[in-house]
Amino acid sequence: MIESKICLALVLKIIKMKNFIENLPKAELHLHIEGSFEPAQMFEIAKRNKIEIPFKTVEEIEKAYKFDCLQDFLDIYYQGASVLIHEQDFYDLTYSYLKKCADQNVRHTEIMFDPQTHTDRGIAFKTVITGISKACEDAQKNLNVSSYLIMSFLRHLSEEEAFKILEQSLPFKEKIKAVGLDSSEMGNPPSKFKNVYAAAIKAGYIPLAHAGEEGSSDYIWEAIDILKIKRIDHGNNCLQDNNLIKEIIKRDIALTVCPLSNTALQVVKDLKNHPLKKMMNLGLKVTINSDDPAYFGGQVNQNYVEIQKALDLSRENLAVLAKNSFNYSLLPTSKKAEYIKLVDSFFDNNN
Ligand code: HPA
Ligand code: ZN
């Protein structure tokens, strides 16, 4: 009897925490639109474009989504993206993700897209950017979810290739807020992209980059010193270097942390050993994100739920993370303040 009462109390506690997370207003700052491509939609678009994919069922896909490292994942991720051909495909992909944002109380999102993955297959830059940005405009109107776009350079390709895509983006500059750097990190340090980042900054883009996911703390130093980035995607390996931690705090640069991505790609073996709480205690500004939700087992709210459970995060911790997501977004100061106030009053009413 006592045991079943304890059990019931525990279940209630879990449900209440889940409700708190689901209703918490938040922003998502690290999301690859190609990584939001759910298997069912991939089958549908592959079928209408008459493209063969190596999987016949969702079960086959799930079996293939077991990764030993980043490269393992990237090979499958690029294969999935290859069924996207028409503007409508990019629209549908993006709008599906934005609907999930609305369902999860994600009020603002900063979406990365990899144009080179598509232009290298002969898809026009205009097709990609038009499909994605039309979906963003419609989501703002219909779902009240705002978004900015981050054009990511593929770091396994050359700087010359990155310059070509930067050039192609310029007629659409008004639709793109920032540049990012993603794909295979090891052997492709930020310094490889020094000149193209300088040119992107000159063109008005805000510099961001993945660094320190698999790469060492040296890669993070390069990203902040050479590329002049304003936010670090992942950044887990900053913990290797105390001077770097101090510098990141001093410059008030946030880390976009992705817990389920970290376990899926074996960056962290067990969520219970995830360094998120340690980062917060050190004074680092961190946010919670899904990275590639269709591949890593959960949307942003699932990332909050699982990391809360693994590290026993308090409601206050969660509210800080949500406030960070707005404060370190690229939104104007007045909008940030509005959302932070919203999180504060949500916390006061639900604590
Ligand atoms: N890391 C690097 N590149 C990527 C990722 C990631 O987690 N997801 C999509 N491209
Ligand atoms: Zn990423």
Short mmCIF file of C-alpha atoms and ligand atoms in Angstrom, two decimals:
data_model
loop_
_atom_site.label_atom_id
_atom_site.label_comp_id
_atom_site.label_asym_id
_atom_site.label_seq_id
_atom_site.Cartn_x
_atom_site.Cartn_y
_atom_site.Cartn_z
CA MET A 1 0.00 0.00 0.00
CA ILE A 2 2.72 2.46 1.04
CA GLU A 3 4.77 1.34 -1.94
CA SER A 4 1.94 1.98 -4.40
CA LYS A 5 1.36 5.43 -2.88
CA ILE A 6 5.04 6.30 -3.35
CA CYS A 7 4.83 4.99 -6.89
CA LEU A 8 1.75 7.12 -7.64
CA ALA A 9 3.41 10.22 -6.16
CA LEU A 10 6.42 9.61 -8.39
CA VAL A 11 4.30 9.23 -11.51
CA LEU A 12 2.42 12.45 -10.67
CA LYS A 13 5.71 14.28 -10.18
CA ILE A 14 6.94 13.13 -13.59
CA ILE A 15 3.67 14.16 -15.28
CA LYS A 16 3.74 17.59 -13.62
CA MET A 17 7.33 18.18 -14.71
CA LYS A 18 6.47 17.16 -18.26
CA ASN A 19 3.56 19.61 -18.26
CA PHE A 20 5.82 22.35 -16.95
CA ILE A 21 8.29 21.72 -19.79
CA GLU A 22 5.58 21.50 -22.45
CA ASN A 23 4.09 24.84 -21.41
CA LEU A 24 7.36 26.65 -20.84
CA PRO A 25 7.83 29.31 -23.56
CA LYS A 26 11.16 28.69 -25.28
CA ALA A 27 13.28 29.30 -28.38
CA GLU A 28 15.25 26.73 -30.34
CA LEU A 29 18.66 27.92 -31.52
CA HIS A 30 20.28 24.79 -32.93
CA LEU A 31 18.25 22.92 -35.49
CA HIS A 32 19.23 21.63 -38.92
CA ILE A 33 16.16 21.66 -41.12
CA GLU A 34 17.46 18.66 -43.07
CA GLY A 35 17.77 16.89 -39.72
CA SER A 36 14.09 17.42 -38.98
CA PHE A 37 13.14 15.16 -41.93
CA GLU A 38 10.90 12.50 -40.39
CA PRO A 39 10.85 9.04 -42.07
CA ALA A 40 7.14 9.22 -43.03
CA GLN A 41 7.64 12.54 -44.82
CA MET A 42 10.85 11.27 -46.43
CA PHE A 43 8.94 8.31 -47.91
CA GLU A 44 6.17 10.61 -49.14
CA ILE A 45 8.50 13.11 -50.85
CA ALA A 46 10.72 10.35 -52.27
CA LYS A 47 7.61 8.74 -53.77
CA ARG A 48 6.25 11.91 -55.36
CA ASN A 49 9.72 12.72 -56.76
CA LYS A 50 10.16 9.10 -57.94
CA ILE A 51 13.43 8.69 -56.06
CA GLU A 52 14.55 5.34 -54.65
CA ILE A 53 15.76 5.37 -51.05
CA PRO A 54 17.53 2.39 -49.51
CA PHE A 55 14.81 1.92 -46.87
CA LYS A 56 11.39 0.37 -47.38
CA THR A 57 9.89 0.72 -43.92
CA VAL A 58 10.12 2.94 -40.86
CA GLU A 59 11.56 -0.11 -39.03
CA GLU A 60 14.42 -0.34 -41.54
CA ILE A 61 15.11 3.35 -41.04
CA GLU A 62 15.11 3.02 -37.26
CA LYS A 63 17.59 0.16 -37.52
CA ALA A 64 19.90 2.31 -39.67
CA TYR A 65 19.76 5.23 -37.24
CA LYS A 66 22.38 3.81 -34.86
CA PHE A 67 25.50 5.92 -34.96
CA ASP A 68 29.05 5.46 -33.64
CA CYS A 69 30.16 9.02 -34.40
CA LEU A 70 29.26 12.22 -36.26
CA GLN A 71 30.45 10.92 -39.65
CA ASP A 72 28.29 7.81 -39.35
CA PHE A 73 25.26 10.04 -38.94
CA LEU A 74 26.24 12.54 -41.65
CA ASP A 75 26.44 9.80 -44.31
CA ILE A 76 22.78 8.91 -43.68
CA TYR A 77 21.67 12.52 -43.20
CA TYR A 78 22.98 13.60 -46.63
CA GLN A 79 21.35 10.57 -48.21
CA GLY A 80 17.98 11.55 -46.69
CA ALA A 81 18.30 15.14 -47.89
CA SER A 82 18.82 13.95 -51.47
CA VAL A 83 15.08 13.42 -52.02
CA LEU A 84 14.43 17.17 -51.67
CA ILE A 85 14.13 18.57 -55.18
CA HIS A 86 11.36 21.15 -55.54
CA GLU A 87 10.51 24.36 -53.72
CA GLN A 88 7.41 22.60 -52.36
CA ASP A 89 9.61 19.89 -50.77
CA PHE A 90 11.61 22.50 -48.86
CA TYR A 91 8.39 24.26 -47.92
CA ASP A 92 6.74 21.07 -46.63
CA LEU A 93 9.82 20.03 -44.66
CA THR A 94 10.11 23.44 -43.01
CA TYR A 95 6.43 23.90 -42.31
CA SER A 96 6.22 20.46 -40.65
CA TYR A 97 9.02 21.45 -38.28
CA LEU A 98 7.40 24.82 -37.53
CA LYS A 99 4.11 23.10 -36.69
CA LYS A 100 6.02 21.02 -34.14
CA CYS A 101 7.45 24.26 -32.74
CA ALA A 102 3.94 25.62 -32.22
CA ASP A 103 2.89 22.38 -30.50
CA GLN A 104 5.87 22.59 -28.12
CA ASN A 105 5.57 26.24 -27.16
CA VAL A 106 8.68 27.12 -29.17
CA ARG A 107 7.92 30.78 -29.91
CA HIS A 108 11.04 31.51 -31.92
CA THR A 109 13.50 29.32 -33.82
CA GLU A 110 16.79 29.86 -35.62
CA ILE A 111 16.94 27.31 -38.40
CA MET A 112 20.15 26.11 -40.05
CA PHE A 113 20.08 24.96 -43.63
CA ASP A 114 22.88 23.42 -45.72
CA PRO A 115 22.54 24.90 -49.23
CA GLN A 116 25.63 23.09 -50.56
CA THR A 117 23.98 19.73 -49.88
CA HIS A 118 21.40 20.75 -52.47
CA THR A 119 23.27 22.97 -54.94
CA ASP A 120 25.87 20.19 -55.35
CA ARG A 121 23.01 18.02 -56.67
CA GLY A 122 21.97 20.66 -59.18
CA ILE A 123 19.18 22.25 -57.12
CA ALA A 124 19.12 26.05 -57.46
CA PHE A 125 19.88 28.11 -54.35
CA LYS A 126 16.68 30.03 -55.10
CA THR A 127 14.58 26.84 -54.89
CA VAL A 128 15.97 26.01 -51.44
CA ILE A 129 15.74 29.48 -49.90
CA THR A 130 12.32 30.26 -51.38
CA GLY A 131 10.72 27.04 -50.12
CA ILE A 132 12.19 27.42 -46.64
CA SER A 133 11.49 31.11 -46.25
CA LYS A 134 7.88 30.90 -47.54
CA ALA A 135 7.21 28.28 -44.85
CA CYS A 136 8.73 30.60 -42.25
CA GLU A 137 6.54 33.50 -43.39
CA ASP A 138 3.40 31.33 -43.28
CA ALA A 139 4.31 30.00 -39.82
CA GLN A 140 4.69 33.53 -38.52
CA LYS A 141 1.19 34.36 -39.82
CA ASN A 142 -0.63 31.11 -39.05
CA LEU A 143 1.19 29.69 -36.04
CA ASN A 144 2.72 32.77 -34.41
CA VAL A 145 6.19 31.15 -34.51
CA SER A 146 8.97 33.48 -35.61
CA SER A 147 12.16 32.30 -37.26
CA TYR A 148 15.55 33.36 -38.55
CA LEU A 149 17.66 31.43 -41.04
CA ILE A 150 21.30 30.43 -40.61
CA MET A 151 23.11 29.44 -43.79
CA SER A 152 25.68 26.79 -42.87
CA PHE A 153 28.87 26.13 -44.80
CA LEU A 154 29.85 22.47 -45.08
CA ARG A 155 33.27 22.24 -43.47
CA HIS A 156 34.31 19.06 -45.31
CA LEU A 157 34.27 21.13 -48.51
CA SER A 158 36.82 23.81 -49.39
CA GLU A 159 36.76 27.48 -48.47
CA GLU A 160 36.52 28.21 -52.19
CA GLU A 161 33.24 26.26 -52.31
CA ALA A 162 32.02 28.22 -49.27
CA PHE A 163 32.79 31.47 -51.11
CA LYS A 164 30.69 30.27 -54.06
CA ILE A 165 27.66 29.66 -51.86
CA LEU A 166 28.16 32.97 -50.07
CA GLU A 167 28.07 34.67 -53.47
CA GLN A 168 24.88 32.82 -54.43
CA SER A 169 23.21 33.84 -51.18
CA LEU A 170 23.73 37.58 -51.63
CA PRO A 171 20.58 38.26 -53.71
CA PHE A 172 18.61 36.66 -50.83
CA LYS A 173 20.50 38.39 -48.05
CA GLU A 174 17.34 39.84 -46.51
CA LYS A 175 16.08 36.33 -45.80
CA ILE A 176 19.23 35.10 -44.01
CA LYS A 177 20.38 36.31 -40.61
CA ALA A 178 23.60 34.42 -39.95
CA VAL A 179 26.17 31.98 -41.25
CA GLY A 180 27.14 28.72 -39.58
CA LEU A 181 29.67 25.93 -40.02
CA ASP A 182 28.66 22.28 -39.82
CA SER A 183 29.41 18.74 -41.08
CA SER A 184 32.60 16.70 -40.36
CA GLU A 185 34.50 18.56 -37.66
CA MET A 186 37.70 16.53 -37.23
CA GLY A 187 40.39 17.68 -39.66
CA ASN A 188 38.34 20.70 -40.72
CA PRO A 189 39.23 23.42 -38.21
CA PRO A 190 37.48 26.80 -38.15
CA SER A 191 40.67 28.53 -39.40
CA LYS A 192 40.07 26.85 -42.79
CA PHE A 193 37.16 29.31 -43.22
CA LYS A 194 38.83 32.49 -42.00
CA ASN A 195 38.47 34.46 -45.24
CA VAL A 196 34.93 33.45 -46.06
CA TYR A 197 33.78 34.36 -42.55
CA ALA A 198 35.40 37.79 -42.88
CA ALA A 199 33.52 38.24 -46.17
CA ALA A 200 30.23 37.01 -44.66
CA ILE A 201 30.55 39.46 -41.76
CA LYS A 202 31.24 42.25 -44.25
CA ALA A 203 28.08 41.24 -46.13
CA GLY A 204 26.07 41.66 -42.91
CA TYR A 205 25.71 38.07 -41.70
CA ILE A 206 26.19 37.21 -38.02
CA PRO A 207 28.96 34.60 -37.57
CA LEU A 208 28.12 31.35 -35.74
CA ALA A 209 29.73 27.89 -35.94
CA HIS A 210 29.75 24.33 -34.65
CA ALA A 211 32.89 23.85 -32.57
CA GLY A 212 34.04 21.42 -29.91
CA GLU A 213 31.46 18.72 -30.59
CA GLU A 214 34.12 16.14 -31.54
CA GLY A 215 36.92 18.64 -32.09
CA SER A 216 39.14 19.80 -29.23
CA SER A 217 39.02 23.07 -27.30
CA ASP A 218 41.55 24.46 -29.83
CA TYR A 219 38.77 24.44 -32.42
CA ILE A 220 36.64 26.59 -30.11
CA TRP A 221 39.51 29.06 -29.63
CA GLU A 222 39.82 29.31 -33.41
CA ALA A 223 36.06 29.80 -33.81
CA ILE A 224 35.91 32.68 -31.33
CA ASP A 225 39.24 34.31 -32.19
CA ILE A 226 39.51 33.76 -35.93
CA LEU A 227 35.90 33.45 -37.08
CA LYS A 228 34.66 35.90 -34.42
CA ILE A 229 31.56 33.84 -33.72
CA LYS A 230 28.78 35.16 -31.49
CA ARG A 231 27.43 31.77 -30.41
CA ILE A 232 28.97 28.30 -30.25
CA ASP A 233 27.05 25.30 -31.52
CA HIS A 234 27.68 22.40 -29.10
CA GLY A 235 30.97 23.57 -27.54
CA ASN A 236 31.10 20.64 -25.09
CA ASN A 237 34.87 20.39 -25.32
CA CYS A 238 35.40 23.88 -23.88
CA LEU A 239 35.52 21.97 -20.59
CA GLN A 240 39.02 20.77 -21.55
CA ASP A 241 40.46 24.25 -21.00
CA ASN A 242 39.83 26.51 -17.99
CA ASN A 243 41.18 29.60 -19.74
CA LEU A 244 38.76 29.02 -22.59
CA ILE A 245 35.84 28.69 -20.18
CA LYS A 246 36.81 32.03 -18.61
CA GLU A 247 37.10 33.65 -22.03
CA ILE A 248 33.70 32.37 -23.21
CA ILE A 249 32.11 33.71 -20.03
CA LYS A 250 33.93 37.03 -20.37
CA ARG A 251 32.76 37.49 -23.94
CA ASP A 252 29.22 36.38 -22.99
CA ILE A 253 29.04 33.77 -25.74
CA ALA A 254 26.39 31.08 -25.33
CA LEU A 255 26.61 27.37 -26.13
CA THR A 256 23.74 25.65 -27.95
CA VAL A 257 23.81 22.27 -26.25
CA CYS A 258 22.00 19.26 -27.74
CA PRO A 259 21.69 16.45 -25.16
CA LEU A 260 20.04 13.73 -27.26
CA SER A 261 22.37 14.47 -30.18
CA ASN A 262 25.31 14.06 -27.81
CA THR A 263 24.24 10.59 -26.71
CA ALA A 264 23.16 9.52 -30.22
CA LEU A 265 26.59 10.45 -31.62
CA GLN A 266 28.48 9.06 -28.61
CA VAL A 267 29.85 12.49 -27.66
CA VAL A 268 28.46 11.68 -24.21
CA LYS A 269 27.99 7.98 -23.38
CA ASP A 270 25.20 8.36 -20.85
CA LEU A 271 22.86 11.31 -20.30
CA LYS A 272 23.49 10.96 -16.57
CA ASN A 273 27.09 12.05 -17.27
CA HIS A 274 26.08 14.96 -19.47
CA PRO A 275 28.06 18.12 -18.56
CA LEU A 276 25.10 20.52 -18.88
CA LYS A 277 24.67 21.13 -15.15
CA LYS A 278 28.41 21.47 -14.69
CA MET A 279 28.45 24.06 -17.47
CA MET A 280 25.64 26.01 -15.79
CA ASN A 281 27.41 25.87 -12.43
CA LEU A 282 30.61 27.19 -14.01
CA GLY A 283 28.68 30.23 -15.25
CA LEU A 284 28.50 29.24 -18.91
CA LYS A 285 25.35 30.34 -20.74
CA VAL A 286 23.77 27.25 -22.22
CA THR A 287 20.59 26.46 -24.13
CA ILE A 288 18.80 23.18 -24.89
CA ASN A 289 18.20 22.17 -28.51
CA SER A 290 17.35 19.18 -30.66
CA ASP A 291 20.00 19.48 -33.46
CA ASP A 292 18.56 16.79 -35.80
CA PRO A 293 15.37 15.63 -34.07
CA ALA A 294 14.28 13.10 -36.69
CA TYR A 295 17.58 11.24 -36.27
CA PHE A 296 18.34 11.62 -32.57
CA GLY A 297 15.13 10.47 -30.94
CA GLY A 298 13.39 13.62 -29.84
CA GLN A 299 12.20 17.16 -30.43
CA VAL A 300 13.35 20.00 -28.23
CA ASN A 301 10.82 19.27 -25.46
CA GLN A 302 11.99 15.67 -25.31
CA ASN A 303 15.54 16.99 -24.86
CA TYR A 304 14.32 19.08 -21.90
CA VAL A 305 12.40 16.13 -20.43
CA GLU A 306 15.26 13.64 -20.67
CA ILE A 307 18.03 15.95 -19.47
CA GLN A 308 15.84 17.14 -16.58
CA LYS A 309 15.35 13.53 -15.51
CA ALA A 310 18.98 12.51 -16.00
CA LEU A 311 20.45 15.47 -14.08
CA ASP A 312 17.53 16.13 -11.74
CA LEU A 313 17.25 19.73 -12.96
CA SER A 314 14.95 22.00 -10.97
CA ARG A 315 12.14 24.12 -12.42
CA GLU A 316 14.36 27.10 -11.79
CA ASN A 317 17.15 25.51 -13.86
CA LEU A 318 14.66 24.91 -16.69
CA ALA A 319 13.41 28.51 -16.56
CA VAL A 320 17.03 29.74 -16.75
CA LEU A 321 17.60 27.53 -19.81
CA ALA A 322 14.44 28.87 -21.47
CA LYS A 323 15.42 32.47 -20.68
CA ASN A 324 18.88 31.83 -22.12
CA SER A 325 17.25 30.57 -25.31
CA PHE A 326 15.65 33.99 -25.83
CA ASN A 327 18.47 36.06 -24.43
CA TYR A 328 21.10 34.46 -26.69
CA SER A 329 18.88 34.37 -29.75
CA LEU A 330 19.46 36.87 -32.54
CA LEU A 331 16.19 38.66 -31.76
CA PRO A 332 16.20 42.43 -31.11
CA THR A 333 16.64 43.44 -27.46
CA SER A 334 13.03 44.53 -27.00
CA LYS A 335 11.71 41.15 -28.20
CA LYS A 336 14.17 39.30 -25.95
CA ALA A 337 12.94 41.30 -22.96
CA GLU A 338 9.31 40.54 -23.82
CA TYR A 339 9.94 36.79 -23.94
CA ILE A 340 12.09 36.77 -20.80
CA LYS A 341 9.26 38.49 -18.96
CA LEU A 342 6.91 35.83 -20.26
CA VAL A 343 9.13 33.02 -18.93
CA ASP A 344 9.44 34.81 -15.56
CA SER A 345 5.69 35.11 -15.17
CA PHE A 346 5.20 31.51 -16.32
CA PHE A 347 7.70 30.39 -13.67
CA ASP A 348 6.05 32.49 -10.95
CA ASN A 349 2.66 30.97 -11.77
CA ASN A 350 3.89 27.39 -12.04
CA ASN A 351 6.44 26.95 -9.31
N1 HPA B 1 27.22 18.35 -36.23
C1 HPA B 1 27.82 18.74 -37.35
N2 HPA B 1 27.17 18.86 -38.50
C2 HPA B 1 25.88 18.59 -38.54
C3 HPA B 1 25.21 18.18 -37.40
C4 HPA B 1 25.91 18.06 -36.19
O1 HPA B 1 25.39 17.67 -35.12
N3 HPA B 1 23.92 17.99 -37.78
C5 HPA B 1 23.83 18.29 -39.08
N4 HPA B 1 25.01 18.66 -39.55
ZN ZN B 2 24.24 20.79 -35.29
#
